[in-house]
Amino acid sequence: MSALSAWFWNERFWLPQNVTWADLADTESGEQYPRAGHLLYAFPTALGIFAFRLLFERFLAKPCALRLGLQGKGPRKAQPNAILEKVFISITKCPDGKHLEGLSKQLDWDARKIQRWFRQRRNQDKPSLVTKFSESMWRFLFYLYIFSYGVWFLWTAPWFWDTRQCWYNYPYQPLTLALYYYYIQELAFYWSLMFSQFTDIKRKDFLIMFVHHLATVGLISFSYVNNMVRVGTLVMCLHDASDFLLEAAKMANYAKYQRLCDGFFMMFGLMFVTTRLVVYPTWILNTTMFESWELIGPYPSWWLFNGLLLILQVLHVIWSYLIMRIAYRSLTKGKVLKDERSDIESSSEEEDTALNGTKSVHNTSSNGANRVNGHASSGQWSED
């Protein structure tokens, strides 16, 4: 284990040339530098954030949702049926024409009734609007708070106004209490998101978001350990600038304030594209790749850090394209936002499509096209 630890914490990887971990030990004057052990405090903080969230959603967010007239109960449950339940769990949640025909003969039920049962069964596991509103309200509150904290902290930080300050005297840059709190809060929040994903609303992008949270935790931890915390604060604040607007749009959508929802989403899209495609490369990448090269020179973890930031820029381009596509469709077709990752199936169109499929290929193609077109103008945002 000691050999493995020595290999992992190799100074020639983590630190610039001629710098050792001993050089970054706490000084007699009381100055501290970031250390990997500091990050352990993020775990109890994450549990505290998660507990506070449960209280917030129950005693503040839920009453707000009910006052706005959102439905507190989930969709109607399907009537108990052992045969259909077995098919639902072990075979398929969306029976095709062949399954419908067999189940119809076995149960002496009409095929449309069987389709309705499967639709109700799928819906009964999905959350109510109150639950979704409460989750978005919590995230809105935290994102707004952490962004405000970041702006407050950075406003007096010299590297906010001159990014070359991120590299002067690097890595001998003492850790301040406010900077440490900023890092631990961000890290703890994303740890709490990873924990709560298993109890939150189950969405189709569960795995993607889990990987996203894991990558965020890795980047924050990596920048802290090798004391790139100054530029790390700039990256965190920049990425927090638009998140609360998206959650505000989702809350307005759940509360059926469509114009407000569209307005928030447009502001979110504008902020996202501006910060990710303009500010990020000209402000963040410029200092991490060029100013740091000039002032401290490259070393192994420098290459890795910049490689990860460049991958992030590629993702920014993809996400911005998707957001702009949604915004364009909203301008041409109307409604912007609909979270299809966990929405309730409220129409019987899929029943008609499946039933028609047993009768006519032509009808199936027609209904399938209509279904796709109906979702295209309102559902694509969830992919982002």
mmCIF file of C-alpha atoms in Angstrom:
data_model
loop_
_atom_site.group_PDB
_atom_site.id
_atom_site.type_symbol
_atom_site.label_atom_id
_atom_site.label_comp_id
_atom_site.label_asym_id
_atom_site.label_seq_id
_atom_site.Cartn_x
_atom_site.Cartn_y
_atom_site.Cartn_z
ATOM 1 C CA MET A 1 0.000 0.000 0.000
ATOM 2 C CA SER A 2 2.863 2.392 0.749
ATOM 3 C CA ALA A 3 4.331 1.700 -2.685
ATOM 4 C CA LEU A 4 0.938 2.317 -4.305
ATOM 5 C CA SER A 5 0.507 5.558 -2.333
ATOM 6 C CA ALA A 6 3.991 6.732 -3.317
ATOM 7 C CA TRP A 7 3.236 6.007 -6.970
ATOM 8 C CA PHE A 8 -0.124 7.810 -6.891
ATOM 9 C CA TRP A 9 1.196 10.896 -5.089
ATOM 10 C CA ASN A 10 4.306 11.148 -7.203
ATOM 11 C CA GLU A 11 5.526 14.735 -6.917
ATOM 12 C CA ARG A 12 6.776 14.782 -10.485
ATOM 13 C CA PHE A 13 3.216 14.267 -11.687
ATOM 14 C CA TRP A 14 1.308 16.557 -9.337
ATOM 15 C CA LEU A 15 3.702 19.462 -8.831
ATOM 16 C CA PRO A 16 5.926 21.708 -10.926
ATOM 17 C CA GLN A 17 9.626 20.966 -11.187
ATOM 18 C CA ASN A 18 11.698 21.370 -8.007
ATOM 19 C CA VAL A 19 8.590 21.478 -5.791
ATOM 20 C CA THR A 20 7.857 18.770 -3.209
ATOM 21 C CA TRP A 21 4.933 18.003 -0.902
ATOM 22 C CA ALA A 22 7.122 19.027 2.029
ATOM 23 C CA ASP A 23 7.350 22.517 0.547
ATOM 24 C CA LEU A 24 3.564 22.781 0.829
ATOM 25 C CA ALA A 25 3.355 21.804 4.486
ATOM 26 C CA ASP A 26 1.732 24.212 6.938
ATOM 27 C CA THR A 27 4.063 27.065 7.853
ATOM 28 C CA GLU A 28 4.959 28.350 11.304
ATOM 29 C CA SER A 29 3.148 31.598 10.555
ATOM 30 C CA GLY A 30 -0.130 29.683 10.253
ATOM 31 C CA GLU A 31 -0.419 29.642 6.456
ATOM 32 C CA GLN A 32 -2.055 26.535 5.031
ATOM 33 C CA TYR A 33 -2.012 25.028 1.573
ATOM 34 C CA PRO A 34 -4.645 22.668 0.101
ATOM 35 C CA ARG A 35 -4.186 19.047 1.128
ATOM 36 C CA ALA A 36 -6.035 15.946 -0.003
ATOM 37 C CA GLY A 37 -7.183 15.218 3.556
ATOM 38 C CA HIS A 38 -9.207 18.452 3.585
ATOM 39 C CA LEU A 39 -11.592 16.953 1.044
ATOM 40 C CA LEU A 40 -12.811 14.343 3.529
ATOM 41 C CA TYR A 41 -14.859 17.055 5.242
ATOM 42 C CA ALA A 42 -17.017 17.154 2.124
ATOM 43 C CA PHE A 43 -18.694 13.853 3.105
ATOM 44 C CA PRO A 44 -20.299 14.967 6.405
ATOM 45 C CA THR A 45 -21.132 18.270 4.717
ATOM 46 C CA ALA A 46 -22.863 16.360 1.905
ATOM 47 C CA LEU A 47 -24.946 14.440 4.437
ATOM 48 C CA GLY A 48 -25.869 17.724 6.102
ATOM 49 C CA ILE A 49 -26.889 19.232 2.757
ATOM 50 C CA PHE A 50 -28.978 16.159 1.980
ATOM 51 C CA ALA A 51 -30.735 16.324 5.368
ATOM 52 C CA PHE A 52 -31.409 20.040 4.936
ATOM 53 C CA ARG A 53 -32.816 19.346 1.492
ATOM 54 C CA LEU A 54 -35.304 16.792 2.874
ATOM 55 C CA LEU A 55 -36.526 19.315 5.428
ATOM 56 C CA PHE A 56 -36.688 22.099 2.859
ATOM 57 C CA GLU A 57 -38.702 20.048 0.368
ATOM 58 C CA ARG A 58 -41.138 18.844 3.005
ATOM 59 C CA PHE A 59 -41.794 22.050 4.935
ATOM 60 C CA LEU A 60 -41.217 24.784 2.350
ATOM 61 C CA ALA A 61 -41.205 23.513 -1.231
ATOM 62 C CA LYS A 62 -44.197 21.189 -0.943
ATOM 63 C CA PRO A 63 -46.505 23.814 0.640
ATOM 64 C CA CYS A 64 -45.472 26.261 -2.106
ATOM 65 C CA ALA A 65 -46.305 23.684 -4.775
ATOM 66 C CA LEU A 66 -49.708 22.961 -3.244
ATOM 67 C CA ARG A 67 -50.473 26.684 -2.945
ATOM 68 C CA LEU A 68 -49.763 27.016 -6.665
ATOM 69 C CA GLY A 69 -52.372 24.337 -7.315
ATOM 70 C CA LEU A 70 -50.091 21.470 -8.280
ATOM 71 C CA GLN A 71 -51.386 17.957 -7.805
ATOM 72 C CA GLY A 72 -50.014 16.325 -4.685
ATOM 73 C CA LYS A 73 -51.064 12.811 -5.609
ATOM 74 C CA GLY A 74 -49.517 10.715 -8.298
ATOM 75 C CA PRO A 75 -51.439 9.162 -11.196
ATOM 76 C CA ARG A 76 -54.155 6.601 -10.626
ATOM 77 C CA LYS A 77 -52.858 3.120 -9.888
ATOM 78 C CA ALA A 78 -53.600 0.188 -12.153
ATOM 79 C CA GLN A 79 -55.969 -2.422 -10.788
ATOM 80 C CA PRO A 80 -54.129 -5.478 -9.356
ATOM 81 C CA ASN A 81 -53.660 -8.255 -11.894
ATOM 82 C CA ALA A 82 -51.088 -11.003 -11.290
ATOM 83 C CA ILE A 83 -50.758 -12.044 -14.940
ATOM 84 C CA LEU A 84 -50.229 -8.535 -16.303
ATOM 85 C CA GLU A 85 -47.905 -7.668 -13.414
ATOM 86 C CA LYS A 86 -45.720 -10.676 -14.253
ATOM 87 C CA VAL A 87 -45.569 -9.645 -17.911
ATOM 88 C CA PHE A 88 -44.789 -6.039 -16.896
ATOM 89 C CA ILE A 89 -41.904 -7.017 -14.607
ATOM 90 C CA SER A 90 -40.308 -9.897 -16.489
ATOM 91 C CA ILE A 91 -41.186 -9.485 -20.181
ATOM 92 C CA THR A 92 -42.149 -6.001 -21.384
ATOM 93 C CA LYS A 93 -43.558 -2.707 -20.145
ATOM 94 C CA CYS A 94 -44.892 -1.822 -23.607
ATOM 95 C CA PRO A 95 -46.542 -4.902 -25.165
ATOM 96 C CA ASP A 96 -46.680 -5.082 -28.938
ATOM 97 C CA GLY A 97 -49.535 -6.418 -31.043
ATOM 98 C CA LYS A 98 -48.535 -10.051 -30.578
ATOM 99 C CA HIS A 99 -48.427 -9.780 -26.793
ATOM 100 C CA LEU A 100 -51.698 -7.858 -26.775
ATOM 101 C CA GLU A 101 -53.431 -10.563 -28.741
ATOM 102 C CA GLY A 102 -52.197 -13.319 -26.427
ATOM 103 C CA LEU A 103 -53.085 -11.439 -23.241
ATOM 104 C CA SER A 104 -56.477 -10.518 -24.636
ATOM 105 C CA LYS A 105 -57.330 -14.195 -25.173
ATOM 106 C CA GLN A 106 -55.876 -15.233 -21.799
ATOM 107 C CA LEU A 107 -57.734 -12.595 -19.776
ATOM 108 C CA ASP A 108 -60.753 -12.123 -22.020
ATOM 109 C CA TRP A 109 -60.003 -8.404 -22.000
ATOM 110 C CA ASP A 110 -60.252 -5.924 -24.811
ATOM 111 C CA ALA A 111 -56.807 -5.011 -26.224
ATOM 112 C CA ARG A 112 -57.393 -1.319 -25.509
ATOM 113 C CA LYS A 113 -58.119 -2.122 -21.859
ATOM 114 C CA ILE A 114 -54.835 -4.018 -21.605
ATOM 115 C CA GLN A 115 -52.957 -1.090 -23.135
ATOM 116 C CA ARG A 116 -54.629 1.249 -20.636
ATOM 117 C CA TRP A 117 -53.571 -1.019 -17.758
ATOM 118 C CA PHE A 118 -49.939 -0.966 -18.912
ATOM 119 C CA ARG A 119 -50.018 2.816 -19.283
ATOM 120 C CA GLN A 120 -51.406 3.238 -15.758
ATOM 121 C CA ARG A 121 -48.870 0.761 -14.420
ATOM 122 C CA ARG A 122 -45.976 2.680 -15.961
ATOM 123 C CA ASN A 123 -47.331 5.966 -14.656
ATOM 124 C CA GLN A 124 -47.907 4.833 -11.076
ATOM 125 C CA ASP A 125 -44.142 4.589 -10.477
ATOM 126 C CA LYS A 126 -43.624 8.155 -11.659
ATOM 127 C CA PRO A 127 -43.581 11.162 -9.321
ATOM 128 C CA SER A 128 -46.264 13.779 -8.895
ATOM 129 C CA LEU A 129 -45.851 17.360 -10.048
ATOM 130 C CA VAL A 130 -45.404 18.381 -6.407
ATOM 131 C CA THR A 131 -42.402 16.076 -6.088
ATOM 132 C CA LYS A 132 -40.815 17.383 -9.279
ATOM 133 C CA PHE A 133 -41.510 21.005 -8.342
ATOM 134 C CA SER A 134 -39.985 20.476 -4.891
ATOM 135 C CA GLU A 135 -36.818 18.984 -6.350
ATOM 136 C CA SER A 136 -36.423 21.863 -8.809
ATOM 137 C CA MET A 137 -37.107 24.432 -6.090
ATOM 138 C CA TRP A 138 -34.335 22.960 -3.934
ATOM 139 C CA ARG A 139 -31.855 22.999 -6.793
ATOM 140 C CA PHE A 140 -32.876 26.529 -7.741
ATOM 141 C CA LEU A 141 -32.232 27.684 -4.180
ATOM 142 C CA PHE A 142 -28.816 26.033 -3.917
ATOM 143 C CA TYR A 143 -27.615 27.062 -7.381
ATOM 144 C CA LEU A 144 -28.647 30.659 -6.737
ATOM 145 C CA TYR A 145 -26.964 30.621 -3.329
ATOM 146 C CA ILE A 146 -23.682 29.082 -4.496
ATOM 147 C CA PHE A 147 -23.495 31.407 -7.504
ATOM 148 C CA SER A 148 -24.113 34.415 -5.253
ATOM 149 C CA TYR A 149 -21.455 33.169 -2.822
ATOM 150 C CA GLY A 150 -19.005 32.716 -5.689
ATOM 151 C CA VAL A 151 -19.584 36.246 -7.015
ATOM 152 C CA TRP A 152 -19.278 37.687 -3.487
ATOM 153 C CA PHE A 153 -16.015 35.825 -2.879
ATOM 154 C CA LEU A 154 -14.451 36.525 -6.277
ATOM 155 C CA TRP A 155 -15.380 40.198 -6.338
ATOM 156 C CA THR A 156 -12.523 40.957 -3.927
ATOM 157 C CA ALA A 157 -10.159 38.296 -5.287
ATOM 158 C CA PRO A 158 -7.330 39.761 -7.408
ATOM 159 C CA TRP A 159 -7.387 36.845 -9.880
ATOM 160 C CA PHE A 160 -11.003 37.653 -10.802
ATOM 161 C CA TRP A 161 -9.810 40.907 -12.363
ATOM 162 C CA ASP A 162 -6.424 39.692 -13.557
ATOM 163 C CA THR A 163 -6.257 35.972 -14.343
ATOM 164 C CA ARG A 164 -2.448 36.023 -14.366
ATOM 165 C CA GLN A 165 -2.752 36.248 -10.571
ATOM 166 C CA CYS A 166 -3.794 32.576 -10.670
ATOM 167 C CA TRP A 167 -0.173 31.678 -11.457
ATOM 168 C CA TYR A 168 1.982 34.227 -9.688
ATOM 169 C CA ASN A 169 4.029 32.441 -7.012
ATOM 170 C CA TYR A 170 2.315 29.138 -7.863
ATOM 171 C CA PRO A 171 2.010 26.709 -6.080
ATOM 172 C CA TYR A 172 2.912 28.712 -2.957
ATOM 173 C CA GLN A 173 -0.537 30.306 -2.692
ATOM 174 C CA PRO A 174 -2.001 30.069 0.832
ATOM 175 C CA LEU A 175 -5.507 28.745 1.327
ATOM 176 C CA THR A 176 -8.038 31.209 2.756
ATOM 177 C CA LEU A 177 -11.055 30.171 4.795
ATOM 178 C CA ALA A 178 -13.579 31.642 2.340
ATOM 179 C CA LEU A 179 -11.946 29.816 -0.580
ATOM 180 C CA TYR A 180 -11.931 26.559 1.369
ATOM 181 C CA TYR A 181 -15.646 26.932 2.203
ATOM 182 C CA TYR A 182 -16.402 27.590 -1.461
ATOM 183 C CA TYR A 183 -14.668 24.407 -2.561
ATOM 184 C CA ILE A 184 -16.141 22.216 0.176
ATOM 185 C CA GLN A 185 -19.686 23.456 -0.478
ATOM 186 C CA GLU A 186 -19.426 22.774 -4.207
ATOM 187 C CA LEU A 187 -17.847 19.374 -3.677
ATOM 188 C CA ALA A 188 -20.329 18.387 -0.963
ATOM 189 C CA PHE A 189 -23.295 19.409 -3.112
ATOM 190 C CA TYR A 190 -22.222 17.173 -5.986
ATOM 191 C CA TRP A 191 -21.539 14.315 -3.593
ATOM 192 C CA SER A 192 -25.081 14.800 -2.239
ATOM 193 C CA LEU A 193 -26.446 14.714 -5.798
ATOM 194 C CA MET A 194 -24.696 11.405 -6.374
ATOM 195 C CA PHE A 195 -26.246 9.997 -3.177
ATOM 196 C CA SER A 196 -29.707 11.394 -3.845
ATOM 197 C CA GLN A 197 -29.846 10.164 -7.446
ATOM 198 C CA PHE A 198 -30.911 6.806 -6.045
ATOM 199 C CA THR A 199 -33.878 8.372 -4.199
ATOM 200 C CA ASP A 200 -34.716 11.218 -6.588
ATOM 201 C CA ILE A 201 -37.011 11.123 -9.596
ATOM 202 C CA LYS A 202 -35.783 8.328 -11.847
ATOM 203 C CA ARG A 203 -35.063 9.718 -15.295
ATOM 204 C CA LYS A 204 -33.859 8.264 -18.545
ATOM 205 C CA ASP A 205 -30.530 10.090 -18.247
ATOM 206 C CA PHE A 206 -29.736 8.591 -14.820
ATOM 207 C CA LEU A 207 -26.421 7.065 -15.917
ATOM 208 C CA ILE A 208 -25.355 10.148 -17.883
ATOM 209 C CA MET A 209 -25.998 12.450 -14.929
ATOM 210 C CA PHE A 210 -24.246 10.066 -12.541
ATOM 211 C CA VAL A 211 -21.149 10.142 -14.745
ATOM 212 C CA HIS A 212 -21.477 13.949 -14.976
ATOM 213 C CA HIS A 213 -21.564 14.304 -11.172
ATOM 214 C CA LEU A 214 -18.640 11.901 -10.821
ATOM 215 C CA ALA A 215 -16.597 13.863 -13.363
ATOM 216 C CA THR A 216 -17.426 17.131 -11.578
ATOM 217 C CA VAL A 217 -16.312 15.683 -8.248
ATOM 218 C CA GLY A 218 -13.102 14.486 -9.899
ATOM 219 C CA LEU A 219 -12.299 17.869 -11.466
ATOM 220 C CA ILE A 220 -12.975 19.799 -8.248
ATOM 221 C CA SER A 221 -10.875 17.375 -6.201
ATOM 222 C CA PHE A 222 -8.057 17.328 -8.768
ATOM 223 C CA SER A 223 -7.767 21.123 -8.910
ATOM 224 C CA TYR A 224 -7.779 21.315 -5.098
ATOM 225 C CA VAL A 225 -5.050 18.733 -4.547
ATOM 226 C CA ASN A 226 -2.531 20.421 -6.864
ATOM 227 C CA ASN A 227 -3.547 23.892 -5.603
ATOM 228 C CA MET A 228 -5.106 25.178 -8.821
ATOM 229 C CA VAL A 229 -7.892 26.512 -6.626
ATOM 230 C CA ARG A 230 -7.754 30.074 -7.913
ATOM 231 C CA VAL A 231 -8.612 29.140 -11.468
ATOM 232 C CA GLY A 232 -10.897 26.446 -10.040
ATOM 233 C CA THR A 233 -13.068 29.099 -8.391
ATOM 234 C CA LEU A 234 -13.405 30.878 -11.736
ATOM 235 C CA VAL A 235 -14.507 27.652 -13.443
ATOM 236 C CA MET A 236 -17.054 26.839 -10.726
ATOM 237 C CA CYS A 237 -18.594 30.303 -10.666
ATOM 238 C CA LEU A 238 -18.829 30.412 -14.453
ATOM 239 C CA HIS A 239 -20.658 27.088 -14.576
ATOM 240 C CA ASP A 240 -23.043 28.086 -11.784
ATOM 241 C CA ALA A 241 -24.155 31.213 -13.642
ATOM 242 C CA SER A 242 -26.931 29.577 -15.659
ATOM 243 C CA ASP A 243 -28.077 26.536 -13.632
ATOM 244 C CA PHE A 244 -30.566 28.385 -11.416
ATOM 245 C CA LEU A 245 -32.298 29.830 -14.511
ATOM 246 C CA LEU A 246 -32.976 26.336 -15.849
ATOM 247 C CA GLU A 247 -34.473 25.248 -12.528
ATOM 248 C CA ALA A 248 -36.629 28.396 -12.487
ATOM 249 C CA ALA A 249 -37.893 27.503 -15.962
ATOM 250 C CA LYS A 250 -38.753 23.982 -14.804
ATOM 251 C CA MET A 251 -40.658 25.300 -11.778
ATOM 252 C CA ALA A 252 -42.656 27.651 -13.999
ATOM 253 C CA ASN A 253 -43.347 24.767 -16.356
ATOM 254 C CA TYR A 254 -44.677 22.524 -13.576
ATOM 255 C CA ALA A 255 -46.825 25.404 -12.266
ATOM 256 C CA LYS A 256 -48.251 25.921 -15.802
ATOM 257 C CA TYR A 257 -46.879 29.452 -16.189
ATOM 258 C CA GLN A 258 -45.849 28.867 -19.777
ATOM 259 C CA ARG A 259 -44.776 32.391 -20.725
ATOM 260 C CA LEU A 260 -42.681 32.666 -17.590
ATOM 261 C CA CYS A 261 -41.207 29.249 -18.333
ATOM 262 C CA ASP A 262 -40.308 30.252 -21.882
ATOM 263 C CA GLY A 263 -38.754 33.497 -20.673
ATOM 264 C CA PHE A 264 -36.575 31.766 -18.083
ATOM 265 C CA PHE A 265 -35.519 29.144 -20.601
ATOM 266 C CA MET A 266 -34.534 31.784 -23.132
ATOM 267 C CA MET A 267 -32.483 33.578 -20.455
ATOM 268 C CA PHE A 268 -30.912 30.267 -19.506
ATOM 269 C CA GLY A 269 -30.031 29.516 -23.124
ATOM 270 C CA LEU A 270 -28.515 32.960 -23.643
ATOM 271 C CA MET A 271 -26.501 32.751 -20.411
ATOM 272 C CA PHE A 272 -25.373 29.177 -21.112
ATOM 273 C CA VAL A 273 -24.179 29.881 -24.653
ATOM 274 C CA THR A 274 -22.464 33.144 -23.642
ATOM 275 C CA THR A 275 -20.603 31.703 -20.659
ATOM 276 C CA ARG A 276 -19.675 28.393 -22.305
ATOM 277 C CA LEU A 277 -18.825 29.448 -25.843
ATOM 278 C CA VAL A 278 -17.484 32.968 -25.278
ATOM 279 C CA VAL A 279 -16.328 33.546 -21.695
ATOM 280 C CA TYR A 280 -15.010 30.041 -20.995
ATOM 281 C CA PRO A 281 -12.520 29.821 -23.909
ATOM 282 C CA THR A 282 -11.431 33.479 -23.816
ATOM 283 C CA TRP A 283 -11.157 33.721 -20.023
ATOM 284 C CA ILE A 284 -10.599 30.238 -18.575
ATOM 285 C CA LEU A 285 -8.796 28.344 -21.337
ATOM 286 C CA ASN A 286 -6.690 31.379 -22.154
ATOM 287 C CA THR A 287 -5.269 31.518 -18.628
ATOM 288 C CA THR A 288 -4.927 27.769 -18.039
ATOM 289 C CA MET A 289 -3.241 27.076 -21.381
ATOM 290 C CA PHE A 290 -1.300 30.214 -22.320
ATOM 291 C CA GLU A 291 -0.780 32.431 -19.273
ATOM 292 C CA SER A 292 0.151 29.461 -17.087
ATOM 293 C CA TRP A 293 2.531 28.147 -19.776
ATOM 294 C CA GLU A 294 4.292 31.498 -19.773
ATOM 295 C CA LEU A 295 4.469 31.872 -15.981
ATOM 296 C CA ILE A 296 4.980 28.348 -14.594
ATOM 297 C CA GLY A 297 5.458 26.065 -17.600
ATOM 298 C CA PRO A 298 3.849 22.669 -18.254
ATOM 299 C CA TYR A 299 4.189 19.527 -16.129
ATOM 300 C CA PRO A 300 2.229 16.205 -16.153
ATOM 301 C CA SER A 301 -0.819 17.219 -14.088
ATOM 302 C CA TRP A 302 -0.925 20.522 -16.017
ATOM 303 C CA TRP A 303 -1.413 18.563 -19.246
ATOM 304 C CA LEU A 304 -4.132 16.416 -17.685
ATOM 305 C CA PHE A 305 -5.942 19.408 -16.208
ATOM 306 C CA ASN A 306 -6.002 21.263 -19.513
ATOM 307 C CA GLY A 307 -7.006 18.114 -21.368
ATOM 308 C CA LEU A 308 -10.042 17.758 -19.119
ATOM 309 C CA LEU A 309 -10.939 21.424 -19.592
ATOM 310 C CA LEU A 310 -10.743 20.996 -23.388
ATOM 311 C CA ILE A 311 -13.032 17.956 -23.222
ATOM 312 C CA LEU A 312 -15.410 20.112 -21.216
ATOM 313 C CA GLN A 313 -15.327 22.712 -23.983
ATOM 314 C CA VAL A 314 -16.338 20.072 -26.535
ATOM 315 C CA LEU A 315 -19.300 19.168 -24.332
ATOM 316 C CA HIS A 316 -20.193 22.869 -24.090
ATOM 317 C CA VAL A 317 -20.418 23.052 -27.883
ATOM 318 C CA ILE A 318 -22.685 19.981 -28.043
ATOM 319 C CA TRP A 319 -24.977 21.185 -25.242
ATOM 320 C CA SER A 320 -25.152 24.695 -26.710
ATOM 321 C CA TYR A 321 -26.194 23.261 -30.055
ATOM 322 C CA LEU A 322 -28.984 21.287 -28.408
ATOM 323 C CA ILE A 323 -30.189 24.318 -26.455
ATOM 324 C CA MET A 324 -30.167 26.540 -29.545
ATOM 325 C CA ARG A 325 -32.084 23.885 -31.443
ATOM 326 C CA ILE A 326 -34.746 23.832 -28.745
ATOM 327 C CA ALA A 327 -34.923 27.632 -28.709
ATOM 328 C CA TYR A 328 -35.329 27.700 -32.482
ATOM 329 C CA ARG A 329 -38.125 25.154 -32.361
ATOM 330 C CA SER A 330 -39.853 27.080 -29.608
ATOM 331 C CA LEU A 331 -39.847 30.215 -31.741
ATOM 332 C CA THR A 332 -41.279 28.365 -34.732
ATOM 333 C CA LYS A 333 -43.614 25.909 -33.001
ATOM 334 C CA GLY A 334 -44.485 27.398 -29.635
ATOM 335 C CA LYS A 335 -43.991 25.680 -26.298
ATOM 336 C CA VAL A 336 -40.401 25.379 -25.119
ATOM 337 C CA LEU A 337 -40.119 23.159 -22.141
ATOM 338 C CA LYS A 338 -41.351 19.726 -21.247
ATOM 339 C CA ASP A 339 -39.399 17.311 -19.084
ATOM 340 C CA GLU A 340 -39.954 14.000 -20.800
ATOM 341 C CA ARG A 341 -37.418 12.198 -18.649
ATOM 342 C CA SER A 342 -40.106 11.580 -16.035
ATOM 343 C CA ASP A 343 -43.368 12.929 -17.438
ATOM 344 C CA ILE A 344 -46.681 11.154 -17.104
ATOM 345 C CA GLU A 345 -48.131 9.579 -20.220
ATOM 346 C CA SER A 346 -51.360 11.505 -20.483
ATOM 347 C CA SER A 347 -52.706 10.543 -23.879
ATOM 348 C CA SER A 348 -53.915 7.328 -25.391
ATOM 349 C CA GLU A 349 -52.114 7.929 -28.663
ATOM 350 C CA GLU A 350 -49.644 5.111 -28.037
ATOM 351 C CA GLU A 351 -52.567 2.758 -27.463
ATOM 352 C CA ASP A 352 -54.065 3.746 -30.793
ATOM 353 C CA THR A 353 -50.726 3.303 -32.517
ATOM 354 C CA ALA A 354 -50.170 -0.159 -31.083
ATOM 355 C CA LEU A 355 -53.703 -1.247 -31.859
ATOM 356 C CA ASN A 356 -53.589 0.105 -35.371
ATOM 357 C CA GLY A 357 -50.311 -1.714 -35.812
ATOM 358 C CA THR A 358 -52.139 -5.002 -35.578
ATOM 359 C CA LYS A 359 -54.467 -3.872 -38.356
ATOM 360 C CA SER A 360 -52.513 -1.838 -40.881
ATOM 361 C CA VAL A 361 -48.893 -0.971 -41.594
ATOM 362 C CA HIS A 362 -49.980 2.282 -43.202
ATOM 363 C CA ASN A 363 -51.821 3.450 -40.099
ATOM 364 C CA THR A 364 -48.915 2.563 -37.849
ATOM 365 C CA SER A 365 -46.505 4.624 -39.903
ATOM 366 C CA SER A 366 -48.841 7.587 -39.914
ATOM 367 C CA ASN A 367 -49.496 7.532 -36.177
ATOM 368 C CA GLY A 368 -45.835 6.953 -35.382
ATOM 369 C CA ALA A 369 -44.852 9.997 -37.423
ATOM 370 C CA ASN A 370 -47.449 12.104 -35.679
ATOM 371 C CA ARG A 371 -46.186 10.981 -32.317
ATOM 372 C CA VAL A 372 -42.611 11.915 -33.160
ATOM 373 C CA ASN A 373 -43.631 15.286 -34.563
ATOM 374 C CA GLY A 374 -45.709 15.992 -31.506
ATOM 375 C CA HIS A 375 -42.699 15.532 -29.229
ATOM 376 C CA ALA A 376 -40.136 17.261 -31.382
ATOM 377 C CA SER A 377 -41.122 20.795 -30.472
ATOM 378 C CA SER A 378 -41.323 20.280 -26.720
ATOM 379 C CA GLY A 379 -39.360 17.346 -25.451
ATOM 380 C CA GLN A 380 -35.815 17.522 -26.717
ATOM 381 C CA TRP A 381 -34.490 19.676 -23.886
ATOM 382 C CA SER A 382 -34.282 16.673 -21.587
ATOM 383 C CA GLU A 383 -31.442 15.232 -23.676
ATOM 384 C CA ASP A 384 -29.245 18.182 -22.679
#
